[in-house]
CSV table of C-alpha atoms and ligand atoms in Angstrom, one decimal:
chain,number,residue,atom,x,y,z
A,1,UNK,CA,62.2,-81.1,160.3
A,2,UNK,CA,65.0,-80.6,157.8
A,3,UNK,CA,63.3,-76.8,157.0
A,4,UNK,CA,63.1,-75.8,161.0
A,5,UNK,CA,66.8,-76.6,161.1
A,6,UNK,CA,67.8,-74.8,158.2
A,7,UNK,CA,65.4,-72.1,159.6
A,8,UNK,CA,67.6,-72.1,163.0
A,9,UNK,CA,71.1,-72.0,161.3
A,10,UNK,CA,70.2,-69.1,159.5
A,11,UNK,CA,67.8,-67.0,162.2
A,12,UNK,CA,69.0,-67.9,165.5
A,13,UNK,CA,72.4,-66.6,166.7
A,14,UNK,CA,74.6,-69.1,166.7
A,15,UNK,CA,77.2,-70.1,169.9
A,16,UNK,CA,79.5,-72.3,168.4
A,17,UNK,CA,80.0,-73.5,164.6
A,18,UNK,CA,78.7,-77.3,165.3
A,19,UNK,CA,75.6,-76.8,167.1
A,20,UNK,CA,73.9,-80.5,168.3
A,21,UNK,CA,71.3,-79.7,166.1
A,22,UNK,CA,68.7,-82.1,167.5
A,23,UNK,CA,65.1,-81.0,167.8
A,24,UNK,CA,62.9,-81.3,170.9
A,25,UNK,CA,59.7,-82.2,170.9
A,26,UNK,CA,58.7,-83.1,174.6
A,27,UNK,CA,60.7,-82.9,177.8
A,28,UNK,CA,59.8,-85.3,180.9
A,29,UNK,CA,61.4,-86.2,184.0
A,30,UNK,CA,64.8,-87.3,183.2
A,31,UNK,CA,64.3,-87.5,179.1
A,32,UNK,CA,63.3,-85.1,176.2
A,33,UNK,CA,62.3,-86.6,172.6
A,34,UNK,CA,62.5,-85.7,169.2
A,35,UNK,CA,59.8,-85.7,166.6
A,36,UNK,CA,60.7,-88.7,165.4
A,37,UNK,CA,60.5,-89.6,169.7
A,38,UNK,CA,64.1,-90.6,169.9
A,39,UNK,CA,64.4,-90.4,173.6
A,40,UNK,CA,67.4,-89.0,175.1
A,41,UNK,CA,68.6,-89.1,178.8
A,42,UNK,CA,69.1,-85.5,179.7
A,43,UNK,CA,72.3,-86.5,182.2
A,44,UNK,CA,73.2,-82.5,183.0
A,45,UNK,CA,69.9,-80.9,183.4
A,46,UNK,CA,70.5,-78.6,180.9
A,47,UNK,CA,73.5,-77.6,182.7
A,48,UNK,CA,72.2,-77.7,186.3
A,49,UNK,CA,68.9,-76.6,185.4
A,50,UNK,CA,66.4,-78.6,185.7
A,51,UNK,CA,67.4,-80.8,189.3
A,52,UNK,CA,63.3,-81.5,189.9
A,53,UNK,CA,63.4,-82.8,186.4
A,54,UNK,CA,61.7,-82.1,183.3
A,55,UNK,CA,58.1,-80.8,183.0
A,56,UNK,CA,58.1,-81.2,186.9
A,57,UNK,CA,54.1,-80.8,187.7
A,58,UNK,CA,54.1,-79.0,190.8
A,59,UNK,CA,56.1,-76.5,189.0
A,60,UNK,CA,54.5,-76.4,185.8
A,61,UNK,CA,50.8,-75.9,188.2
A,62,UNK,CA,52.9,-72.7,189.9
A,63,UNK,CA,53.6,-71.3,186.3
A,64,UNK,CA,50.4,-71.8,184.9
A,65,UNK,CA,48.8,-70.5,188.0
A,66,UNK,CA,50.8,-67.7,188.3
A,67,UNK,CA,50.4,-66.7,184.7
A,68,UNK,CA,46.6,-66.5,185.2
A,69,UNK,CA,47.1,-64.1,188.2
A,70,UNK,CA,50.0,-61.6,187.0
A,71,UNK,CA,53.0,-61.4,184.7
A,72,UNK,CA,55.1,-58.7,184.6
A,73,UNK,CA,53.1,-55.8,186.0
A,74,UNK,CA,56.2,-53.3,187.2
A,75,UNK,CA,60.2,-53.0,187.3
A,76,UNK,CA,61.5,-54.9,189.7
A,77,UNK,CA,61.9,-53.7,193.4
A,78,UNK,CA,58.5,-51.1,193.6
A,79,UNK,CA,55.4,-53.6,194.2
A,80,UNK,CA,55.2,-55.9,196.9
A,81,UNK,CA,54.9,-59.6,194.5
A,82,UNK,CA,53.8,-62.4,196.9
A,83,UNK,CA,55.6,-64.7,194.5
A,84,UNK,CA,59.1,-63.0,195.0
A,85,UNK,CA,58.8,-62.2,198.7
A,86,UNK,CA,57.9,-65.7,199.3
A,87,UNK,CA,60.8,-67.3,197.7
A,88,UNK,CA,63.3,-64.8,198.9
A,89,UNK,CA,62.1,-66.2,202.7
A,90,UNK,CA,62.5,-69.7,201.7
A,91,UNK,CA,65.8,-69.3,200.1
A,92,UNK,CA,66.9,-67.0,203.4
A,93,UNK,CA,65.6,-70.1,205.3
A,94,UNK,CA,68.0,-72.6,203.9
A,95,UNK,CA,71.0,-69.8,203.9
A,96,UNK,CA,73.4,-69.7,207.1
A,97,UNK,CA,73.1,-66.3,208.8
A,98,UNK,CA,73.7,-63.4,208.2
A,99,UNK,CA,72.3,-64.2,204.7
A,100,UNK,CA,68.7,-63.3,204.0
A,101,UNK,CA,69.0,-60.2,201.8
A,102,UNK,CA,67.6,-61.7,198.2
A,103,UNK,CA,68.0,-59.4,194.9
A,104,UNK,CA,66.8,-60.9,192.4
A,105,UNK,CA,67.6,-60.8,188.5
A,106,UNK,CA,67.8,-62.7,184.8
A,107,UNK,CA,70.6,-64.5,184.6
A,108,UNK,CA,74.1,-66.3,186.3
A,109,UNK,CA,75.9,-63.8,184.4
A,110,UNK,CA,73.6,-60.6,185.8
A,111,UNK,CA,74.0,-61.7,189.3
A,112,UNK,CA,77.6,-61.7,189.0
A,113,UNK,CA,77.4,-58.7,188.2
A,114,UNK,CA,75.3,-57.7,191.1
A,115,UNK,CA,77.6,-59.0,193.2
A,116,UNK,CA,81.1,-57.5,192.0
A,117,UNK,CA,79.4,-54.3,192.2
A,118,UNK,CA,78.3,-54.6,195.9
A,119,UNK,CA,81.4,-55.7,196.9
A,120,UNK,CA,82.7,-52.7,195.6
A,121,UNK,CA,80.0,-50.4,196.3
A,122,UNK,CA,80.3,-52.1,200.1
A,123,UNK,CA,84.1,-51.1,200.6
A,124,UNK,CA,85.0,-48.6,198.5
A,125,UNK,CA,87.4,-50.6,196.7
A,126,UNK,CA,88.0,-51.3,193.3
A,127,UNK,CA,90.5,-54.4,192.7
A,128,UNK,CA,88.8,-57.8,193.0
A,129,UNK,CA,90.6,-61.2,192.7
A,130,UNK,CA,89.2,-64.6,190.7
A,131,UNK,CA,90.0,-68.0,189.9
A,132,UNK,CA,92.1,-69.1,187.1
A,133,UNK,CA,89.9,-71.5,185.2
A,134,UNK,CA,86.6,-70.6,186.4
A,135,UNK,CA,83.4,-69.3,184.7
A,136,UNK,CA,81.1,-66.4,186.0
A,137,UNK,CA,79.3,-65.7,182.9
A,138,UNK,CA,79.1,-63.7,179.2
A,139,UNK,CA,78.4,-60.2,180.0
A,140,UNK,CA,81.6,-57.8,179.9
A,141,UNK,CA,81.9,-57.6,183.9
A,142,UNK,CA,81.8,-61.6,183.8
A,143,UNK,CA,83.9,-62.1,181.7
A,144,UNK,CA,86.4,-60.1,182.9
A,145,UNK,CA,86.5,-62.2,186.1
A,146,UNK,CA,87.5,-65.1,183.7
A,147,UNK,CA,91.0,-65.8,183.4
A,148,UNK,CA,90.9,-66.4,179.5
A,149,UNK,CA,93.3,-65.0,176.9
A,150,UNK,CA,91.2,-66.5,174.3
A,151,UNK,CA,88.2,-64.4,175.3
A,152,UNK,CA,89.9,-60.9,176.7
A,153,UNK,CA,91.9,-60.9,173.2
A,154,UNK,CA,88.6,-60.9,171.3
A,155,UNK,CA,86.6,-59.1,173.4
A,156,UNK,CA,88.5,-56.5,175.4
A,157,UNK,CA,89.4,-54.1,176.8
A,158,UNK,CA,88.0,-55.8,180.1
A,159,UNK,CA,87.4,-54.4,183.5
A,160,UNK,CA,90.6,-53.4,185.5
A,161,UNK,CA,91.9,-54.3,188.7
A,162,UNK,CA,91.3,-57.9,188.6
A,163,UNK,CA,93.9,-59.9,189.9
A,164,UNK,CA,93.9,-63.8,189.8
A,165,UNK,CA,94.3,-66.8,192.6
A,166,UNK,CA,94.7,-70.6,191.5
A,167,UNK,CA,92.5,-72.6,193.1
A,168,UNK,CA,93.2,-74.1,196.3
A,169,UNK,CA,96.4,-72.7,196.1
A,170,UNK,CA,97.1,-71.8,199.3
A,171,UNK,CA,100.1,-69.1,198.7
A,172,UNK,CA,97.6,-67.4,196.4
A,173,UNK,CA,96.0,-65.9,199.1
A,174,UNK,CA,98.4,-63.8,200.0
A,175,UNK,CA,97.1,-61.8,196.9
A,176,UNK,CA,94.4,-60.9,198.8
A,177,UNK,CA,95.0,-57.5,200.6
A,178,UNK,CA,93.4,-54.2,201.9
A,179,UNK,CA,92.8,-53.5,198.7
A,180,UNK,CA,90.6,-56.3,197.3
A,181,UNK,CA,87.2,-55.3,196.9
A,182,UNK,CA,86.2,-59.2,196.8
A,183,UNK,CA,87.1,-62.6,195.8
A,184,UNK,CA,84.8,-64.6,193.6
A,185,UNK,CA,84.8,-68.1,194.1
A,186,UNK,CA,83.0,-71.4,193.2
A,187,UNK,CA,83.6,-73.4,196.3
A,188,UNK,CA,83.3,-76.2,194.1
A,189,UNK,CA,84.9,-75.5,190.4
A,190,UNK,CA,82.6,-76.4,187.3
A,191,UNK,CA,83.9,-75.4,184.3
A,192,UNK,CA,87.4,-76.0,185.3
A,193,UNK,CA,86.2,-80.2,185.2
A,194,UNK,CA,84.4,-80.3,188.9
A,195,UNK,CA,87.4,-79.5,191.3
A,196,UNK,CA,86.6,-80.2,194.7
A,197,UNK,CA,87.9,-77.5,197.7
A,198,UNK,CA,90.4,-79.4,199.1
A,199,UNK,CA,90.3,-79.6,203.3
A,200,UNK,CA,90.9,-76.0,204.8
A,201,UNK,CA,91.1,-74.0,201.7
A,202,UNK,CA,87.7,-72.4,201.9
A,203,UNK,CA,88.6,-71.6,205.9
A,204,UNK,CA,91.8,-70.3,205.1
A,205,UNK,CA,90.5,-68.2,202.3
A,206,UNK,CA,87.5,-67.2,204.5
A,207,UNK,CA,90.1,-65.9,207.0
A,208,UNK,CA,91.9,-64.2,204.7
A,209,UNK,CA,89.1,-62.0,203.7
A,210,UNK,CA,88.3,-61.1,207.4
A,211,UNK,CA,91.7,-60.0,208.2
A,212,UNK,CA,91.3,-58.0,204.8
A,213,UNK,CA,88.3,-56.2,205.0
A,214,UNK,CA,87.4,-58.4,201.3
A,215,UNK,CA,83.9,-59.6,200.9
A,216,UNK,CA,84.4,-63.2,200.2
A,217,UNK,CA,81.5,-64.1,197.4
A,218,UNK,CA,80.6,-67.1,196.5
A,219,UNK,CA,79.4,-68.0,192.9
A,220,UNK,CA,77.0,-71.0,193.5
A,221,UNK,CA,75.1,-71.0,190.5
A,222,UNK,CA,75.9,-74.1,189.2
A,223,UNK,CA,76.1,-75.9,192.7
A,224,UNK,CA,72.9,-75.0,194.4
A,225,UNK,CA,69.6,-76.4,194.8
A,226,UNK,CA,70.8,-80.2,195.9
A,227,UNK,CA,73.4,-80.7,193.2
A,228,UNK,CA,76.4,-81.5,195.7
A,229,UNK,CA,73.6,-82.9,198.1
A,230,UNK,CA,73.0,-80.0,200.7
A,231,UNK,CA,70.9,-77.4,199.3
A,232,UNK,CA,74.0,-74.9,199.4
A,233,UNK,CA,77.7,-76.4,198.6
A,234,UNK,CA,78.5,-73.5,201.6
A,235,UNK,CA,76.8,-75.8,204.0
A,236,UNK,CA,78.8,-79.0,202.9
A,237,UNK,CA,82.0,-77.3,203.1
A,238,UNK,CA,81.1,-75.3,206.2
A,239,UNK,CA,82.1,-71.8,204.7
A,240,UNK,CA,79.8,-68.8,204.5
A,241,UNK,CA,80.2,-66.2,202.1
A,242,UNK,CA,79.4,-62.3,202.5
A,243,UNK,CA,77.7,-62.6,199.0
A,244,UNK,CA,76.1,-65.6,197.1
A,245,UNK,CA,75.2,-65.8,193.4
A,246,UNK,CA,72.8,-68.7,192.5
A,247,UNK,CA,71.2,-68.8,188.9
A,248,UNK,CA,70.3,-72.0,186.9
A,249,UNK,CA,68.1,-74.5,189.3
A,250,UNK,CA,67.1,-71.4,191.2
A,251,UNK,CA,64.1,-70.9,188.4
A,252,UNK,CA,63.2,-74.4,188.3
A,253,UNK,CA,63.7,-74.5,184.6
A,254,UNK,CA,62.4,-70.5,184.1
A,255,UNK,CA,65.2,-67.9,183.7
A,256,UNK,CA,66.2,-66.6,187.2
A,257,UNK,CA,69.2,-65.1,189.2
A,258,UNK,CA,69.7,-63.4,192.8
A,259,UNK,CA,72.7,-62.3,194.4
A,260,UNK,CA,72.5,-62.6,198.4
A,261,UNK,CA,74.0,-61.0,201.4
A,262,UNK,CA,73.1,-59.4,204.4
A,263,UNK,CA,71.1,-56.4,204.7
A,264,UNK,CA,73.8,-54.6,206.0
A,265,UNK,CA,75.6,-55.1,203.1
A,266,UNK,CA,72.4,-55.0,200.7
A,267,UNK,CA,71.1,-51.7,201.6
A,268,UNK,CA,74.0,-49.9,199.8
A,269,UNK,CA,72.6,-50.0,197.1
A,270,UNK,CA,69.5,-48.2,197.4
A,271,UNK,CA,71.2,-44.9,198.1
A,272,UNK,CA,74.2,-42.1,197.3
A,273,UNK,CA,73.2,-43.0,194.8
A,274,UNK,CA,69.7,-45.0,194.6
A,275,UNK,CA,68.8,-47.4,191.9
A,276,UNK,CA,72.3,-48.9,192.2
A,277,UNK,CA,71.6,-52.2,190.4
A,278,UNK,CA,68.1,-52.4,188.5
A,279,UNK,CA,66.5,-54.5,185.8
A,280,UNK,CA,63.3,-54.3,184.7
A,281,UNK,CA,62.1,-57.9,184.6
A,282,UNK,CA,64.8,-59.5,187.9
A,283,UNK,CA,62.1,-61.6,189.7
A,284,UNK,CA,59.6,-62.2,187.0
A,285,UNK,CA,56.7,-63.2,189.1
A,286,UNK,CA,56.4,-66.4,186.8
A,287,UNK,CA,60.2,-67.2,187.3
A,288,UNK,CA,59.6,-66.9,191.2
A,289,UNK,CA,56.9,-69.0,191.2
A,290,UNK,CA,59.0,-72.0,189.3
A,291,UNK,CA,61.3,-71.9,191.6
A,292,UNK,CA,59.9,-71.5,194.7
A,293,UNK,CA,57.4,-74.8,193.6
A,294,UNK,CA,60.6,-75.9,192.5
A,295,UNK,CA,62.6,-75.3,196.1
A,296,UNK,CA,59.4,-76.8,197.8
A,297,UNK,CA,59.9,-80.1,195.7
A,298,UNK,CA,63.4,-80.3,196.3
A,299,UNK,CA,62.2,-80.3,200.6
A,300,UNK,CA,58.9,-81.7,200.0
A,301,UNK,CA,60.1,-85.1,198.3
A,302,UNK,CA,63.3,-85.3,200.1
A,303,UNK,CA,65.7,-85.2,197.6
A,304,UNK,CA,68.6,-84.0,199.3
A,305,UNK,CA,69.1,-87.2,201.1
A,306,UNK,CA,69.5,-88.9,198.1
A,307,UNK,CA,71.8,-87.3,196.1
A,308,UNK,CA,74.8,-89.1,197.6
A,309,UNK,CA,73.7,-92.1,197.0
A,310,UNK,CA,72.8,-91.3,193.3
A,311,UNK,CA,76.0,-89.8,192.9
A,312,UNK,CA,77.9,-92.8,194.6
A,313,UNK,CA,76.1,-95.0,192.0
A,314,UNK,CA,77.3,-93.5,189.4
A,315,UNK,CA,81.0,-93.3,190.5
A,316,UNK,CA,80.7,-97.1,191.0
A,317,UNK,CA,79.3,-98.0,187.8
A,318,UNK,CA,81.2,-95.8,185.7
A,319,UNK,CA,84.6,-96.6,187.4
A,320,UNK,CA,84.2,-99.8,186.7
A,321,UNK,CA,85.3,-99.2,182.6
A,322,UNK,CA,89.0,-99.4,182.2
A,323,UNK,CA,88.4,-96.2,179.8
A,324,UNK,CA,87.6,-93.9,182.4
A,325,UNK,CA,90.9,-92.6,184.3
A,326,UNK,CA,89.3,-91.1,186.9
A,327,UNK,CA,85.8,-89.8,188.6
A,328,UNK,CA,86.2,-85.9,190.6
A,329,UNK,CA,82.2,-85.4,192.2
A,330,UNK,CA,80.5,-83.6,194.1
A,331,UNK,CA,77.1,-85.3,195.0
A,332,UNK,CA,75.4,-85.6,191.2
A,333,UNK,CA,78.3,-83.3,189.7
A,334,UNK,CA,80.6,-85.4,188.3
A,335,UNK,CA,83.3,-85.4,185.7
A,336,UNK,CA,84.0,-88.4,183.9
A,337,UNK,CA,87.8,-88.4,182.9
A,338,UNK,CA,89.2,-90.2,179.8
A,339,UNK,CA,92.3,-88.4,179.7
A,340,UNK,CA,92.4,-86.7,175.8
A,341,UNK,CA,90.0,-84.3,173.8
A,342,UNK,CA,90.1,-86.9,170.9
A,343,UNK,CA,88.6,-89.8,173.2
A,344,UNK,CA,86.1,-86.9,174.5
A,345,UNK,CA,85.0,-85.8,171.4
A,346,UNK,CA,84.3,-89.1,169.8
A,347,UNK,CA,82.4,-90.1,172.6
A,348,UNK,CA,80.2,-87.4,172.6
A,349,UNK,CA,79.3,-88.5,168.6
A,350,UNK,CA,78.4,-92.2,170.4
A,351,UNK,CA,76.3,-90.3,173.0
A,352,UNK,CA,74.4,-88.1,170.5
A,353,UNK,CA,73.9,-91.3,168.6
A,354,UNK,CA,72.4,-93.2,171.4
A,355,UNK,CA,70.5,-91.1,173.4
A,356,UNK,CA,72.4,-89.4,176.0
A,357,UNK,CA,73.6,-85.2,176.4
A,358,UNK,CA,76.0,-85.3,178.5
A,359,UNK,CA,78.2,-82.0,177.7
A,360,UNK,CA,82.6,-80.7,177.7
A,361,UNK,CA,83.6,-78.2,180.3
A,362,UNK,CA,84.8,-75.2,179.0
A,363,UNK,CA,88.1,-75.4,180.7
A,364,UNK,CA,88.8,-79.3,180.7
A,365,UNK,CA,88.2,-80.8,177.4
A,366,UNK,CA,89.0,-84.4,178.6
A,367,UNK,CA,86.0,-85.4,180.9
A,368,UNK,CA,82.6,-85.8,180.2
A,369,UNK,CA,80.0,-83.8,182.7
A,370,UNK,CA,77.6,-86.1,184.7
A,371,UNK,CA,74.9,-83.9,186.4
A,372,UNK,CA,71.4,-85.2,186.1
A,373,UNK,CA,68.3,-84.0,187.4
A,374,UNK,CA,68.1,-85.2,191.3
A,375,UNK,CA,64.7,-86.9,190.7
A,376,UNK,CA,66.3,-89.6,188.4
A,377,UNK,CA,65.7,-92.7,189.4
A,378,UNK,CA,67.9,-95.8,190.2
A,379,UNK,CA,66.6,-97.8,187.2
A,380,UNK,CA,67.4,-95.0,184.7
A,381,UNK,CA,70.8,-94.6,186.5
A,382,UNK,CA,71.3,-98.0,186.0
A,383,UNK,CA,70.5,-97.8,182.2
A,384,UNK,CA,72.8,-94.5,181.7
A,385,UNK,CA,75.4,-96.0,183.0
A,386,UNK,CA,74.5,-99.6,180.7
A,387,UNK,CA,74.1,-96.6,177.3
A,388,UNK,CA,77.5,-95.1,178.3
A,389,UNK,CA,79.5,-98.4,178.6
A,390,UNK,CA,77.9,-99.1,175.5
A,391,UNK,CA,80.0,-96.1,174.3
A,392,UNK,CA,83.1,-96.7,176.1
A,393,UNK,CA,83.3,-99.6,174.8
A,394,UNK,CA,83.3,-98.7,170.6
A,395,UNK,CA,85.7,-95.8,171.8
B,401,PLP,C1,79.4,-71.2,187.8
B,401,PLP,C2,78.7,-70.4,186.9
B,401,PLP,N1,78.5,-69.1,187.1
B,401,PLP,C3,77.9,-68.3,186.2
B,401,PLP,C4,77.3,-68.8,185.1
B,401,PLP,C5,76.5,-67.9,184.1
B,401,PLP,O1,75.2,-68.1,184.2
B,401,PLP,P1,74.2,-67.6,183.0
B,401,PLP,O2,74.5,-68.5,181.9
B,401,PLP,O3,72.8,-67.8,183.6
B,401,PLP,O4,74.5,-66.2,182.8
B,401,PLP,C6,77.4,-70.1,184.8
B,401,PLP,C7,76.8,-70.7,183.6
B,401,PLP,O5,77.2,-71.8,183.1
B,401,PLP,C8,78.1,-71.0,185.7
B,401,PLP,O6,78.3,-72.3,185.5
């Protein structure tokens, strides 16, 4: 074991200079184990991944299945994949109108992309407006919607013409003018510690864009597929976007992005000039299938109905320890705030210790993230929420 860590500090490229640095044997359900099986509650889903859980069989059938069929056979957008046509349906299905224009990609950060390129394809305009605190991705044109010093310091220059709005800030919005291209939004902020839209903001903002001309896009990445407990956090908050990016759960665990929007809107990018956006392996057949198994499961077994319960119970049970300041959720996206870094970090050591990933935000370093996969059941809830006390408890 000791040599296949050594082997990954020195050949993998590393993200940060204290990587967890535990090694994964087996994943299941709610759990993954070590070598040594240490079992360890997987309470984010590998960051909103996996909501049908680990090693989910119906989707792990579709992959296998699929594999046997066809892999990659062409760049994206030529053949007609059964796979990809298929999901794109279902996913148009569960979208409000006019949504049902599906272009599929890698990765969060490539539909991003996508999507701040088809705003401004769309209207001709170049200025687009984003959140302060929010997170869109890693690739230049993401991260240039990210409101970070740190980052445009290091790594810029960035794009130009992006101007920023504070969340649910309501004078903000009179940033937005004839000008903007788009806003990108999260309609319920992640990175920034889980920070709920607060009543009329998304309207307001939705109206703002109308009497603008701006394509309002929504970045739902992290907040699709069941997590705030309607399959789309647009549905909850009754607010349709002209664009949606969805990413993470969308591959059911495989590595998948899309960007939607009408047709309308859509079909600018196959002319003057064509090929506006392509990427050879957006839509892997494999990836499709996942996820649409994946999407079936999430209707199939009825998960949605659930999630507000699950989330409630953890509110409930976590609230109860006098360490823990305060609970911001969304269905099963929680943050868990102890209000300082030090507490934070010391409690992840107890979590790593004892079995549980949980994971920081990247711009809130004083809350824990809570976002398990929606299949977990009460009994495991129960004994997460037993594991952290545990923790609060020695902190
Ligand atoms: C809200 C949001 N948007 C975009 C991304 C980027 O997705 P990816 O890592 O697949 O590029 C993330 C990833 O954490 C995210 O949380």
């Amino acid at each position: 074991m000791q040599i296949l860590r050594q082997q990954f500090l020195r050949h993998i490229g590393q993200t940060s200079p204290s990587p967890m640095l535990v090694e994964i044997e087996r994943a299941e359900g709610s759990c993954f184990y070590t070598p040594e099986g240490k079992k360890y509650y997987d309470t984010i889903s590998g960051v909103s991944v996996s909501n049908v859980g680990h090693h989910n069989p119906a989707v792990t059938e579709a992959v296998c299945r699929q594999a046997q069929q066809y892999m990659h056979v062409m760049v994206y957008g030529e053949l007609v994949e059964r796979p990809q046509v298929r999901y794109a349906a279902l996913i148009a299905d569960y979208l409000p109108d006019p949504l049902e224009s599906v272009y599929f990609v890698n990765s969060g950060a490539e539909a991003v992309e996508g999507a701040l390129k088809l705003a401004k394809r769309f209207t001709g305009r170049r200025r687009m407006i984003a959140c302060r605190n929010a997170y869109h991705g890693s690739t230049h044109g993401a991260m240039s919607v990210m409101n970070s010093y740190e980052f445009s310091d290091a790594y810029g220059p960035m794009l130009p013409g992006v101007d920023w709005i504070t969340y649910n800030n309501l004078a903000d919005l009179d940033k937005i003018n004839e000008e903007t291209a788009c806003v990108l939004i999260e309609p319920v902020q992640g990175e920034a510690g889980v920070r709920l839209p607060e009543k009329g903001y998304l309207e307001a903002l939705r109206k703002k864009c109308d009497s603008t001309g701006t394509l309002l896009i929504f970045d739902e990445i992290q907040t699709g597929f069941g997590r705030t407990g309607e399959m789309f956090a647009m549905t909850k908050y009754g607010v349709t976007p002209d664009i949606v990016c969805l990413a993470k759960a969308l591959g059911g665990g495989m590595p998948l992005g899309a960007f939607v929007s009408s047709r309308h809107i859509m079909e600018c990018l196959s002319h003057d000039p064509a090929l506006g956006h392509i990427t050879t392996f957006g839509g892997h057949p494999v990836c499709c299938a996942a996820g649409l198994a994946a999407m079936e499961y999430i209707t199939e077994h009825r998960l949605l109905g659930d999630v507000e319960r699950k989330g409630a119970m953890f509110e409930t049970l976590l609230a109860s320890h006098s360490a823990v300041k305060e609970i911001r959720r969304s269905g099963l996206l929680m943050a868990v705030e102890l209000g300082s870094s030090e507490r934070l970090y010391h409690i992840m050591e107890l979590f790593k210790e004892r079995g549980i990933l949980s994971d920081w935000f990247l711009f809130c370093d004083t809350a824990f993230r809570i976002s398990p996969p929606l299949t977990m059941t009460d009994d495991e809830i129960r004994d997460v929420c037993g594991i952290i006390h545990g923790c609060l408890d020695d902190l």
